[in-house]
XYZ file of C-alpha atoms in Angstrom:
677
model
C 3.247 -33.880 -20.466
C 4.214 -32.107 -23.648
C 0.619 -31.072 -24.353
C 0.655 -29.289 -20.984
C 3.676 -27.203 -21.958
C 6.088 -28.579 -19.364
C 9.812 -28.360 -19.923
C 11.787 -31.563 -19.507
C 13.276 -30.347 -16.204
C 9.724 -29.798 -14.889
C 8.802 -33.334 -15.919
C 11.862 -34.535 -14.020
C 10.937 -32.809 -10.733
C 7.289 -33.960 -10.725
C 8.078 -37.620 -11.436
C 7.949 -38.713 -7.780
C 4.810 -36.669 -7.099
C 3.014 -38.481 -9.932
C 3.691 -41.701 -8.028
C 1.910 -40.278 -4.971
C 5.052 -39.427 -2.982
C 5.429 -36.362 -0.756
C 7.935 -33.944 -2.294
C 9.224 -30.379 -2.131
C 9.955 -28.929 -5.582
C 13.011 -26.659 -5.438
C 13.187 -24.484 -8.561
C 14.293 -20.857 -8.948
C 11.876 -17.948 -9.302
C 10.537 -18.134 -12.864
C 11.248 -21.863 -13.093
C 7.575 -22.828 -13.374
C 6.885 -24.373 -9.972
C 3.189 -23.451 -10.061
C 2.676 -24.843 -13.566
C 4.315 -28.097 -12.453
C 1.973 -28.189 -9.443
C -1.088 -27.692 -11.684
C 0.040 -30.660 -13.778
C 0.430 -32.830 -10.654
C -3.037 -31.726 -9.515
C -4.519 -32.615 -12.924
C -3.025 -36.120 -12.919
C -4.039 -36.599 -9.283
C -7.656 -35.667 -10.071
C -7.682 -38.067 -13.026
C -6.287 -41.058 -11.131
C -7.449 -40.704 -7.500
C -10.973 -41.720 -6.412
C -12.848 -38.892 -4.640
C -9.871 -36.599 -5.154
C -9.795 -33.325 -3.246
C -6.983 -30.826 -3.891
C -6.271 -27.899 -1.554
C -3.741 -25.247 -2.607
C -2.355 -23.166 0.262
C -0.803 -19.719 -0.181
C 0.632 -17.399 2.459
C -0.691 -14.075 1.094
C -4.207 -13.069 0.099
C -3.271 -11.671 -3.324
C -1.811 -15.048 -4.328
C -5.251 -16.681 -4.033
C -6.589 -14.689 -6.992
C -3.317 -14.975 -8.897
C -3.094 -18.777 -8.707
C -6.800 -19.113 -9.484
C -6.847 -16.721 -12.468
C -3.446 -17.535 -13.985
C -3.011 -21.264 -13.468
C -5.594 -23.497 -11.809
C -8.861 -22.214 -13.312
C -7.544 -21.950 -16.926
C -6.053 -25.463 -16.866
C -8.540 -27.324 -14.665
C -11.736 -25.259 -14.672
C -13.394 -26.918 -17.676
C -13.422 -30.391 -16.120
C -13.312 -29.688 -12.389
C -14.956 -27.412 -9.820
C -12.196 -24.950 -8.871
C -12.952 -22.462 -6.068
C -10.976 -19.705 -4.380
C -11.439 -18.626 -0.750
C -9.690 -15.924 1.274
C -10.482 -13.816 4.319
C -12.055 -11.336 1.927
C -14.659 -13.783 0.589
C -17.910 -14.870 2.217
C -17.124 -18.538 1.498
C -14.783 -18.590 4.487
C -17.844 -18.666 6.756
C -18.922 -22.049 5.312
C -15.536 -23.330 4.174
C -16.358 -26.943 5.050
C -19.261 -26.926 2.596
C -17.091 -25.291 -0.086
C -14.534 -28.102 0.246
C -17.266 -30.759 0.030
C -18.670 -29.265 -3.182
C -15.317 -28.575 -4.926
C -12.540 -30.555 -6.554
C -9.854 -27.896 -6.114
C -9.824 -25.119 -3.489
C -7.213 -22.343 -3.412
C -7.065 -20.539 -0.073
C -4.843 -18.825 2.454
C -3.314 -21.173 5.013
C -5.167 -19.469 7.863
C -8.518 -20.386 6.299
C -7.644 -24.081 6.248
C -6.144 -24.027 9.750
C -9.269 -22.364 11.148
C -11.391 -25.043 9.453
C -9.267 -27.875 10.852
C -9.727 -26.703 14.463
C -13.324 -25.428 14.123
C -15.895 -28.111 14.997
C -18.888 -26.252 13.527
C -20.149 -28.514 10.732
C -20.398 -25.908 7.955
C -16.865 -24.678 8.656
C -15.042 -27.872 9.638
C -12.606 -29.799 7.452
C -10.644 -32.951 8.314
C -7.196 -33.625 6.894
C -8.600 -36.958 5.750
C -11.025 -35.067 3.475
C -8.011 -33.854 1.440
C -6.107 -36.118 -0.956
C -3.483 -33.625 -2.232
C -2.223 -30.606 -0.272
C -0.116 -28.139 -2.302
C 1.849 -25.603 -0.224
C 3.197 -22.563 -2.077
C 6.344 -20.814 -0.763
C 6.724 -23.780 1.572
C 10.016 -22.575 3.079
C 7.739 -20.701 5.505
C 6.787 -24.041 7.096
C 8.745 -23.497 10.286
C 8.391 -22.228 13.863
C 4.899 -20.832 14.543
C 3.876 -20.040 10.956
C 0.346 -21.024 9.927
C 1.824 -23.464 7.390
C 3.610 -25.224 10.224
C 0.490 -25.281 12.417
C -1.346 -27.090 9.610
C 1.520 -29.517 9.072
C 1.914 -30.119 12.792
C -1.634 -31.490 12.831
C -0.606 -33.714 9.908
C 2.581 -34.919 11.619
C 0.744 -35.698 14.872
C -1.733 -37.882 12.973
C 1.077 -39.553 11.026
C 2.995 -40.468 14.198
C -0.200 -41.918 15.712
C -0.706 -44.035 12.585
C -3.954 -42.270 11.658
C -4.922 -42.547 7.992
C -5.756 -41.456 5.364
C -3.573 -38.358 5.074
C -3.139 -36.135 2.022
C -0.204 -36.299 -0.325
C 2.040 -33.233 0.208
C 3.512 -31.096 -2.582
C 5.666 -28.162 -1.440
C 6.976 -25.407 -3.732
C 9.962 -23.165 -2.991
C 12.636 -21.120 -4.713
C 14.900 -21.654 -1.716
C 14.577 -23.237 1.724
C 17.505 -21.078 2.896
C 19.908 -22.040 5.668
C 17.810 -20.884 8.626
C 20.559 -18.477 9.668
C 23.240 -21.196 9.639
C 26.665 -20.331 8.225
C 28.192 -23.819 8.494
C 27.268 -26.731 6.231
C 26.224 -29.165 8.986
C 23.811 -26.627 10.485
C 22.437 -25.749 7.039
C 21.828 -29.454 6.376
C 19.989 -29.642 9.702
C 17.761 -26.730 8.648
C 16.886 -28.326 5.300
C 16.077 -31.581 7.084
C 13.813 -29.690 9.498
C 11.885 -28.192 6.564
C 11.617 -31.676 5.042
C 10.417 -33.085 8.389
C 7.859 -30.330 8.849
C 6.482 -31.081 5.372
C 7.029 -34.845 5.672
C 8.638 -34.679 2.230
C 11.825 -35.266 0.286
C 13.280 -32.294 -1.618
C 13.743 -32.658 -5.387
C 15.430 -30.462 -7.988
C 16.494 -30.587 -11.612
C 19.540 -32.835 -11.954
C 19.576 -34.586 -15.322
C 18.083 -31.566 -17.087
C 19.734 -28.809 -15.030
C 21.315 -27.348 -18.200
C 17.861 -26.824 -19.712
C 16.738 -25.034 -16.542
C 19.698 -22.648 -16.840
C 18.707 -21.843 -20.410
C 15.059 -21.236 -19.515
C 15.829 -19.226 -16.363
C 19.160 -17.489 -16.998
C 20.762 -15.672 -14.070
C 20.907 -11.890 -14.484
C 24.199 -10.041 -14.712
C 25.067 -8.937 -11.190
C 26.820 -5.665 -10.448
C 27.833 -3.922 -7.244
C 27.406 -0.151 -7.467
C 29.794 0.852 -4.721
C 30.058 4.439 -3.457
C 32.468 6.068 -1.065
C 31.410 7.310 2.355
C 30.402 10.971 2.600
C 33.429 12.992 3.605
C 31.263 15.309 5.682
C 27.777 14.743 7.039
C 26.882 17.669 9.346
C 23.195 16.693 9.370
C 24.119 13.291 10.839
C 26.544 14.892 13.289
C 23.840 17.263 14.522
C 21.358 14.421 15.041
C 23.927 12.471 17.077
C 24.638 15.519 19.257
C 20.897 15.752 20.007
C 20.834 12.042 20.842
C 23.755 12.550 23.225
C 21.736 15.267 24.964
C 18.961 12.737 25.515
C 21.489 10.151 26.747
C 22.676 12.633 29.399
C 19.149 13.619 30.423
C 17.784 10.077 30.793
C 20.392 8.850 33.309
C 21.343 5.660 31.505
C 21.602 2.647 33.819
C 25.287 2.072 34.679
C 25.099 -1.545 33.464
C 23.804 -0.549 30.005
C 26.127 0.271 27.100
C 24.511 1.593 23.920
C 25.882 0.527 20.530
C 26.822 2.984 17.777
C 24.079 5.436 16.776
C 22.538 4.863 13.365
C 22.717 1.048 13.438
C 20.221 -1.797 13.801
C 22.084 -2.815 16.966
C 21.411 0.600 18.517
C 17.728 0.225 17.642
C 17.633 -3.119 19.467
C 19.258 -1.445 22.482
C 16.682 1.342 22.769
C 13.829 -1.151 22.316
C 15.224 -3.024 25.332
C 15.637 0.253 27.226
C 11.992 1.157 26.658
C 10.902 -2.241 27.970
C 13.159 -1.811 30.982
C 11.704 1.632 31.671
C 8.188 0.171 31.549
C 9.099 -2.696 33.881
C 10.876 -0.382 36.353
C 8.051 2.222 36.293
C 10.596 4.717 34.949
C 8.735 6.870 32.428
C 11.799 9.069 31.843
C 13.799 6.063 30.630
C 10.922 4.596 28.585
C 9.981 7.824 26.781
C 13.561 8.876 26.057
C 14.166 5.427 24.558
C 11.119 5.810 22.272
C 12.345 9.192 21.031
C 15.887 7.882 20.540
C 14.452 5.219 18.267
C 12.934 7.963 16.100
C 16.296 9.741 15.893
C 17.978 6.450 15.024
C 15.382 5.880 12.282
C 16.255 9.336 10.937
C 19.949 8.381 10.872
C 19.137 5.192 8.956
C 17.007 7.175 6.478
C 19.810 9.714 6.065
C 22.208 6.865 5.322
C 19.984 5.541 2.517
C 17.797 8.384 1.222
C 17.839 12.183 1.184
C 18.592 14.289 4.252
C 15.225 16.010 3.801
C 13.495 12.613 4.069
C 15.188 12.046 7.429
C 14.236 15.539 8.589
C 10.600 15.069 7.557
C 10.352 11.787 9.468
C 11.236 13.652 12.683
C 9.057 16.637 11.810
C 6.061 14.330 11.299
C 6.729 12.521 14.585
C 6.986 15.695 16.661
C 4.004 17.369 15.007
C 1.867 14.734 16.756
C 3.583 15.335 20.101
C 3.067 19.106 20.367
C -0.441 19.093 21.810
C -0.139 16.725 24.736
C 3.028 16.885 26.861
C 2.061 15.383 30.228
C 5.240 15.870 32.276
C 8.762 17.312 32.244
C 10.108 14.421 30.164
C 7.750 15.222 27.296
C 8.529 18.940 27.573
C 12.299 18.356 27.445
C 12.090 16.079 24.409
C 9.743 18.392 22.514
C 11.801 21.512 23.269
C 15.022 19.755 22.220
C 13.599 19.147 18.754
C 12.012 22.595 18.411
C 15.226 24.370 19.444
C 17.171 22.482 16.771
C 14.486 22.283 14.090
C 15.578 25.264 11.973
C 19.242 24.214 12.008
C 18.312 20.629 11.073
C 16.189 21.782 8.152
C 18.910 24.111 6.863
C 21.454 21.297 6.962
C 19.013 18.934 5.240
C 18.610 21.400 2.360
C 22.375 21.862 1.799
C 23.157 20.068 -1.490
C 26.898 19.989 -0.731
C 26.262 17.040 1.586
C 23.827 15.028 -0.580
C 23.820 11.247 -0.269
C 26.183 9.724 -2.902
C 24.045 6.545 -2.937
C 21.200 8.555 -4.476
C 23.557 9.777 -7.213
C 24.604 6.181 -7.942
C 20.980 5.050 -7.997
C 20.178 7.798 -10.505
C 23.131 6.759 -12.658
C 22.039 3.094 -12.573
C 18.495 3.968 -13.646
C 19.675 6.300 -16.422
C 21.993 3.617 -17.823
C 18.943 1.361 -18.252
C 16.287 3.864 -19.295
C 18.508 6.365 -21.107
C 19.184 3.973 -24.011
C 15.738 4.588 -25.466
C 14.880 0.873 -25.512
C 11.666 -0.121 -23.682
C 12.615 -1.178 -20.153
C 11.038 -2.356 -16.921
C 12.725 -2.114 -13.529
C 12.067 -2.747 -9.841
C 13.777 -1.045 -6.914
C 13.510 -3.092 -3.732
C 13.653 -0.966 -0.589
C 13.243 -1.779 3.089
C 10.213 0.123 4.389
C 6.927 1.576 3.211
C 8.248 5.009 4.134
C 11.387 4.546 2.014
C 9.327 3.552 -1.047
C 7.289 6.746 -0.691
C 10.470 8.834 -0.372
C 12.031 7.202 -3.443
C 8.880 7.778 -5.494
C 8.883 11.453 -4.470
C 12.534 11.668 -5.511
C 11.908 10.045 -8.913
C 8.944 12.297 -9.671
C 10.915 15.437 -8.787
C 14.134 14.389 -10.560
C 14.319 16.124 -13.944
C 16.868 13.722 -15.460
C 14.788 10.644 -14.540
C 11.603 12.233 -15.863
C 13.297 13.179 -19.136
C 14.411 9.539 -19.472
C 10.717 8.565 -19.498
C 10.590 6.872 -16.107
C 7.018 6.383 -14.874
C 7.156 5.157 -11.291
C 4.803 4.023 -8.573
C 5.076 2.111 -5.324
C 4.073 -1.471 -4.543
C 3.721 -2.248 -0.845
C 1.934 -4.744 1.363
C -1.822 -4.839 1.733
C -3.404 -3.718 4.979
C -5.384 -0.994 6.684
C -4.410 2.656 6.986
C -2.746 5.302 4.879
C 0.643 3.585 4.750
C -0.714 0.384 3.153
C -2.249 -0.505 -0.201
C -5.544 -2.267 -0.724
C -5.620 -5.530 -2.684
C -7.281 -3.681 -5.575
C -4.588 -0.996 -5.570
C -1.895 -3.677 -5.681
C -3.585 -5.398 -8.622
C -4.028 -2.117 -10.514
C -0.380 -1.153 -10.010
C 0.833 -4.529 -11.327
C -1.598 -4.297 -14.235
C -0.270 -0.820 -15.138
C 3.292 -2.165 -14.922
C 2.401 -5.060 -17.215
C 0.640 -2.775 -19.733
C 3.507 -0.267 -19.792
C 1.855 2.806 -18.294
C 4.350 2.254 -15.459
C 7.924 1.107 -16.075
C 9.431 1.384 -12.587
C 8.098 -0.258 -9.444
C 9.477 0.869 -6.094
C 8.615 -2.008 -3.811
C 9.008 -3.503 -0.388
C 9.516 -7.262 -0.081
C 5.899 -7.842 -1.216
C 7.133 -8.076 -4.836
C 9.966 -10.494 -4.033
C 7.782 -13.502 -3.409
C 5.000 -15.004 -5.483
C 3.499 -11.998 -7.258
C 3.072 -12.412 -11.013
C 5.200 -9.501 -12.157
C 6.426 -9.177 -15.769
C 10.035 -9.867 -16.661
C 12.321 -6.982 -15.718
C 15.463 -5.646 -17.352
C 16.787 -4.216 -14.101
C 16.360 -5.119 -10.440
C 17.990 -2.850 -7.851
C 18.345 -3.726 -4.185
C 18.671 -0.458 -2.346
C 19.339 -0.024 1.365
C 18.368 -3.607 2.167
C 19.533 -5.981 4.862
C 17.708 -9.252 4.158
C 18.480 -12.958 4.016
C 19.567 -15.188 1.145
C 15.993 -16.274 0.359
C 14.846 -12.693 -0.262
C 17.963 -12.020 -2.325
C 17.334 -15.022 -4.597
C 13.670 -14.120 -5.023
C 14.500 -10.503 -5.872
C 17.176 -11.614 -8.328
C 14.599 -13.885 -9.973
C 12.575 -10.825 -10.985
C 15.295 -9.879 -13.497
C 14.282 -12.424 -16.139
C 14.380 -10.393 -19.356
C 17.203 -11.081 -21.809
C 20.500 -9.432 -20.757
C 18.922 -8.266 -17.500
C 20.892 -6.760 -14.636
C 20.691 -7.238 -10.867
C 22.330 -4.276 -9.145
C 23.232 -3.603 -5.524
C 23.804 0.028 -4.577
C 25.847 0.189 -1.383
C 28.624 1.990 0.434
C 32.067 0.404 0.241
C 32.406 -1.954 3.194
C 28.980 -0.897 4.453
C 26.235 -3.050 5.949
C 24.395 -3.683 2.671
C 27.590 -4.547 0.809
C 28.676 -7.043 3.483
C 25.205 -8.592 3.769
C 24.851 -9.039 0.020
C 28.193 -10.838 -0.211
C 27.264 -12.985 2.791
C 23.980 -13.877 1.059
C 25.920 -15.029 -2.001
C 27.818 -17.425 0.243
C 24.587 -18.579 1.939
C 22.914 -19.184 -1.428
C 25.792 -21.463 -2.373
C 25.630 -23.100 1.072
C 21.898 -23.813 0.592
C 22.682 -25.703 -2.617
C 25.378 -27.760 -0.887
C 23.045 -28.558 2.023
C 20.309 -29.747 -0.341
C 22.834 -31.873 -2.240
C 23.889 -33.467 1.061
C 20.261 -34.219 1.988
C 19.513 -35.643 -1.470
C 22.460 -38.054 -1.251
C 21.299 -39.581 2.066
C 20.103 -43.173 1.818
C 16.293 -43.487 1.985
C 16.577 -45.340 5.296
C 18.839 -42.719 6.913
C 16.612 -39.921 5.624
C 13.404 -41.526 6.960
C 15.015 -42.245 10.345
C 16.173 -38.625 10.666
C 12.790 -37.232 9.586
C 10.906 -39.311 12.171
C 13.369 -38.267 14.908
C 12.832 -34.599 14.065
C 9.051 -35.004 13.896
C 8.879 -36.780 17.257
C 11.037 -34.069 18.814
C 8.821 -31.266 17.426
C 5.605 -32.909 18.662
C 7.118 -33.422 22.131
C 8.424 -29.832 22.313
C 5.057 -28.489 21.175
C 3.245 -30.347 23.960
C 5.750 -29.103 26.548
C 5.308 -25.518 25.344
C 1.506 -25.822 25.410
C 1.659 -27.068 29.006
C 4.015 -24.240 29.913
C 1.674 -21.643 28.413
C -1.342 -23.155 30.171
C 0.540 -23.165 33.478
C 1.596 -19.546 32.934
C -2.003 -18.468 32.303
C -3.228 -20.296 35.390
C -0.897 -18.410 37.755
C -3.110 -15.329 37.835
C -6.819 -14.717 37.720
C -7.879 -12.252 35.048
C -9.273 -9.888 37.691
C -5.878 -9.703 39.452
C -4.152 -8.222 36.373
C -4.337 -4.508 35.601
C -3.831 -3.000 32.140
C -1.887 0.281 32.121
C -1.358 2.624 29.191
C 2.127 1.876 27.909
C 2.966 5.574 27.491
C 1.622 7.342 30.594
C 1.218 4.273 32.865
C -2.378 5.232 33.757
C -4.380 2.192 34.997
C -7.307 1.823 32.608
C -8.686 -1.731 32.741
C -8.756 -5.091 34.482
C -7.854 -8.348 32.813
C -11.385 -9.546 33.559
C -12.727 -6.797 31.258
C -11.089 -8.483 28.272
C -12.989 -11.046 26.221
C -12.221 -12.874 22.973
C -14.523 -12.437 19.976
C -13.761 -13.234 16.303
C -10.013 -13.468 17.132
C -10.157 -9.947 18.593
C -9.579 -8.980 22.220
C -12.220 -6.491 23.319
C -12.975 -4.602 26.525
C -16.584 -5.254 27.572
C -16.611 -2.850 30.525
C -18.715 0.200 29.543
C -16.719 2.390 31.983
C -13.615 1.910 29.817
C -14.962 4.539 27.400
C -14.062 7.345 29.813
C -10.371 6.564 29.321
C -10.125 7.142 25.566
C -10.786 9.621 22.766
C -11.882 8.901 19.194
C -9.814 9.252 16.030
C -10.530 8.565 12.374
C -13.042 6.033 11.127
C -11.244 2.786 10.282
C -12.073 1.526 6.796
C -11.413 -2.047 5.680
C -11.471 -3.378 2.136
C -13.534 -6.400 3.120
C -16.702 -6.858 5.161
C -17.392 -9.309 7.984
C -20.433 -11.354 8.886
C -20.899 -10.254 12.516
C -18.991 -7.011 12.964
C -17.865 -3.784 11.334
C -14.973 -1.437 12.217
C -15.477 1.853 14.052
C -13.133 4.703 14.965
C -9.551 4.426 16.184
C -9.134 5.081 19.899
C -6.320 6.695 21.916
C -5.473 7.335 25.551
C -7.257 10.459 26.815
C -4.206 11.466 28.868
C -1.262 10.966 26.483
C -2.865 10.184 23.075
C -1.184 6.781 22.842
C -3.033 4.767 20.182
C -4.764 1.747 21.684
C -6.753 0.150 18.862
C -10.220 0.723 17.433
C -13.871 0.260 18.253
C -15.973 -2.400 16.532
C -19.746 -2.716 16.252
C -20.657 -6.338 16.955
C -23.985 -7.726 15.694
C -25.245 -4.217 14.873
C -25.520 -3.129 18.505
C -22.549 -3.820 20.807
C -19.823 -1.138 20.604
C -16.609 -2.815 21.786
C -13.047 -1.419 21.973
C -10.678 -3.830 20.150
C -7.293 -3.462 21.856
C -3.703 -4.109 20.738
C -1.893 -5.446 23.809
C 1.451 -4.031 22.626
C 0.060 -0.575 23.525
C -0.434 -1.549 27.171
C 1.600 -2.928 30.033
C 0.315 -5.537 32.468
C 0.646 -5.158 36.234
C 0.398 -8.248 38.439
C -0.738 -8.371 42.097
C 2.874 -8.066 43.216
C 3.220 -4.773 41.276
C 5.431 -6.495 38.698
C 5.028 -4.938 35.261
C 5.074 -7.033 32.118
C 5.089 -5.649 28.561
C 3.880 -8.215 25.980
C 3.664 -8.067 22.189
C 0.824 -10.520 21.611
C -2.298 -11.508 23.493
C -1.268 -15.175 23.456
C 1.542 -14.250 25.871
C -0.609 -12.666 28.619
C -0.318 -14.449 32.017
C -4.051 -15.051 32.460
C -6.880 -16.805 30.645
C -9.091 -14.679 28.401
C -12.660 -15.972 28.229
C -14.833 -16.080 25.109
C -17.261 -13.196 24.695
C -20.825 -14.079 25.688
C -23.062 -11.861 23.560
C -26.316 -12.857 25.279
C -24.874 -12.151 28.729
C -23.467 -8.821 27.521
C -26.865 -7.749 26.183
C -28.605 -8.747 29.408
C -26.178 -6.685 31.491
C -25.981 -3.624 29.244
C -29.402 -3.415 27.597
C -31.495 -4.673 30.563
C -32.925 -7.572 28.588
C -34.842 -10.408 30.234
């Protein structure tokens, strides 16, 4: 193992895996989990006849990273190593790729699709795989794709079907699953072990070496006092109270304090209630209250002007299409108060003290003159943009030589980054042309980011797993992990709770590791049998739910204006998209911008975004299928369903609709719409 560059603690944790046992490796961020996995894969390939290694990751950018940094350099000379993601053409013949390769690195969705797809070129059997490596395996729970893959494995195991692949899970922390008591935390760890059919291993004999290799950063709480006066916040709350009075709140509904996550949950429920009760006044007021609450949360964390701009941007899109008195009232309320809000937002006497503390923290690190790298973790894409704007306009930070950019999740639209943009930003950070990343949680997990001198968690309410992963980014010598928060505030309390939960996770794992092999196996099988049974019950329940209504009996209404626009029978499933095949649907929508995607697809290409012609509610986007069929691809969250009994049902995902959606028949569509024989 020495020639492979493994530390002794890494050799310790892979020992059972080298014997062919299923294990979860629990090592901190920076502890070398991936390198240990590459070594296990190498030995497995050398000793197993017809070996086939699949490496699963949960994010597209990790496919390239694991391929370029670890698996190809160490295994590529002797073995055929391939990478496949949704962005590569190989996904369309994944089964053939697996047949021709020794090691395949792919997103979990690619493998799951192959396991359930019976088309020969795309299909893969679990029995084709001899070693399955699952990165960030703490995500193997509930309805995650990891868990869907492993559920297929567990079902085969309980039926006695063989062969099955050896499992190797990698995690920096399984967490407690929300549990705050030891027994419940132990139960959560056992559930993760059951889902992965694995024992959990960690450095014991050589734990001291691990601490030397991956030292914990110095942690500091940067605590600020509450603003003595906040007239901008007070004015926003007075406007919210005006909306409360206008909307006639149901007598049985009590709203929580404005400017909290609990209040946000309340207005989300109010909007759903308004939709269900056909009460547009209630639904629309709730949507606008959520925007005001977002502004309060921004004001609590960032600059007042950032909060003001969030509202200004929202209402700039509402000015052209008020459709009733509710819209007029809400628009006029903002416009009547707009000047006063902006004046208050520009008053420096009431600036956010957290921003001052953040500036001080950054200057302490960068003002020394020594080369430094830092990451600020923030909650939302919008907050990263606001913080970047602040850094670039802050004279003191610029004079200290801070060169900042954002790092956010990949996706489509102006508020996301492309995969190439992510890679370029990280490359610039590694090369030194950037020395401060302002990031959402995308940089907490998995990404190969250089060692940092300073990690700041700013305005974050996350769990203990995210906290440990963020802390693991501060790996440079004498590094600091800082939390900027208000004394006794939400972030302060959550961070201290996460410290307790991190300790609780360790105790829970210790408890699991001290179980006798017989007790552990008995418990694992009990949990697996329970999960398989519950899954079957839920599948029957969903099937029964979908059979209650015919598709033609369900109407789709615009979620904003409640206009009936489609029948359930108009909806068909194609390429995992839900499209409306009725040509008359076009009269209900207007076109927006052309949607651009970083990758291309075999059978379809994106078109323009589409919105309700009456109220401008965004509905989705058109696609061009097989070069000729223009089909509206709809997001069900932007609609409400109406059943024959006039009951209204808002749903978030298509899988929850109470009717069966049929597969799209392209030949039949062409015959009906292009008059083909």
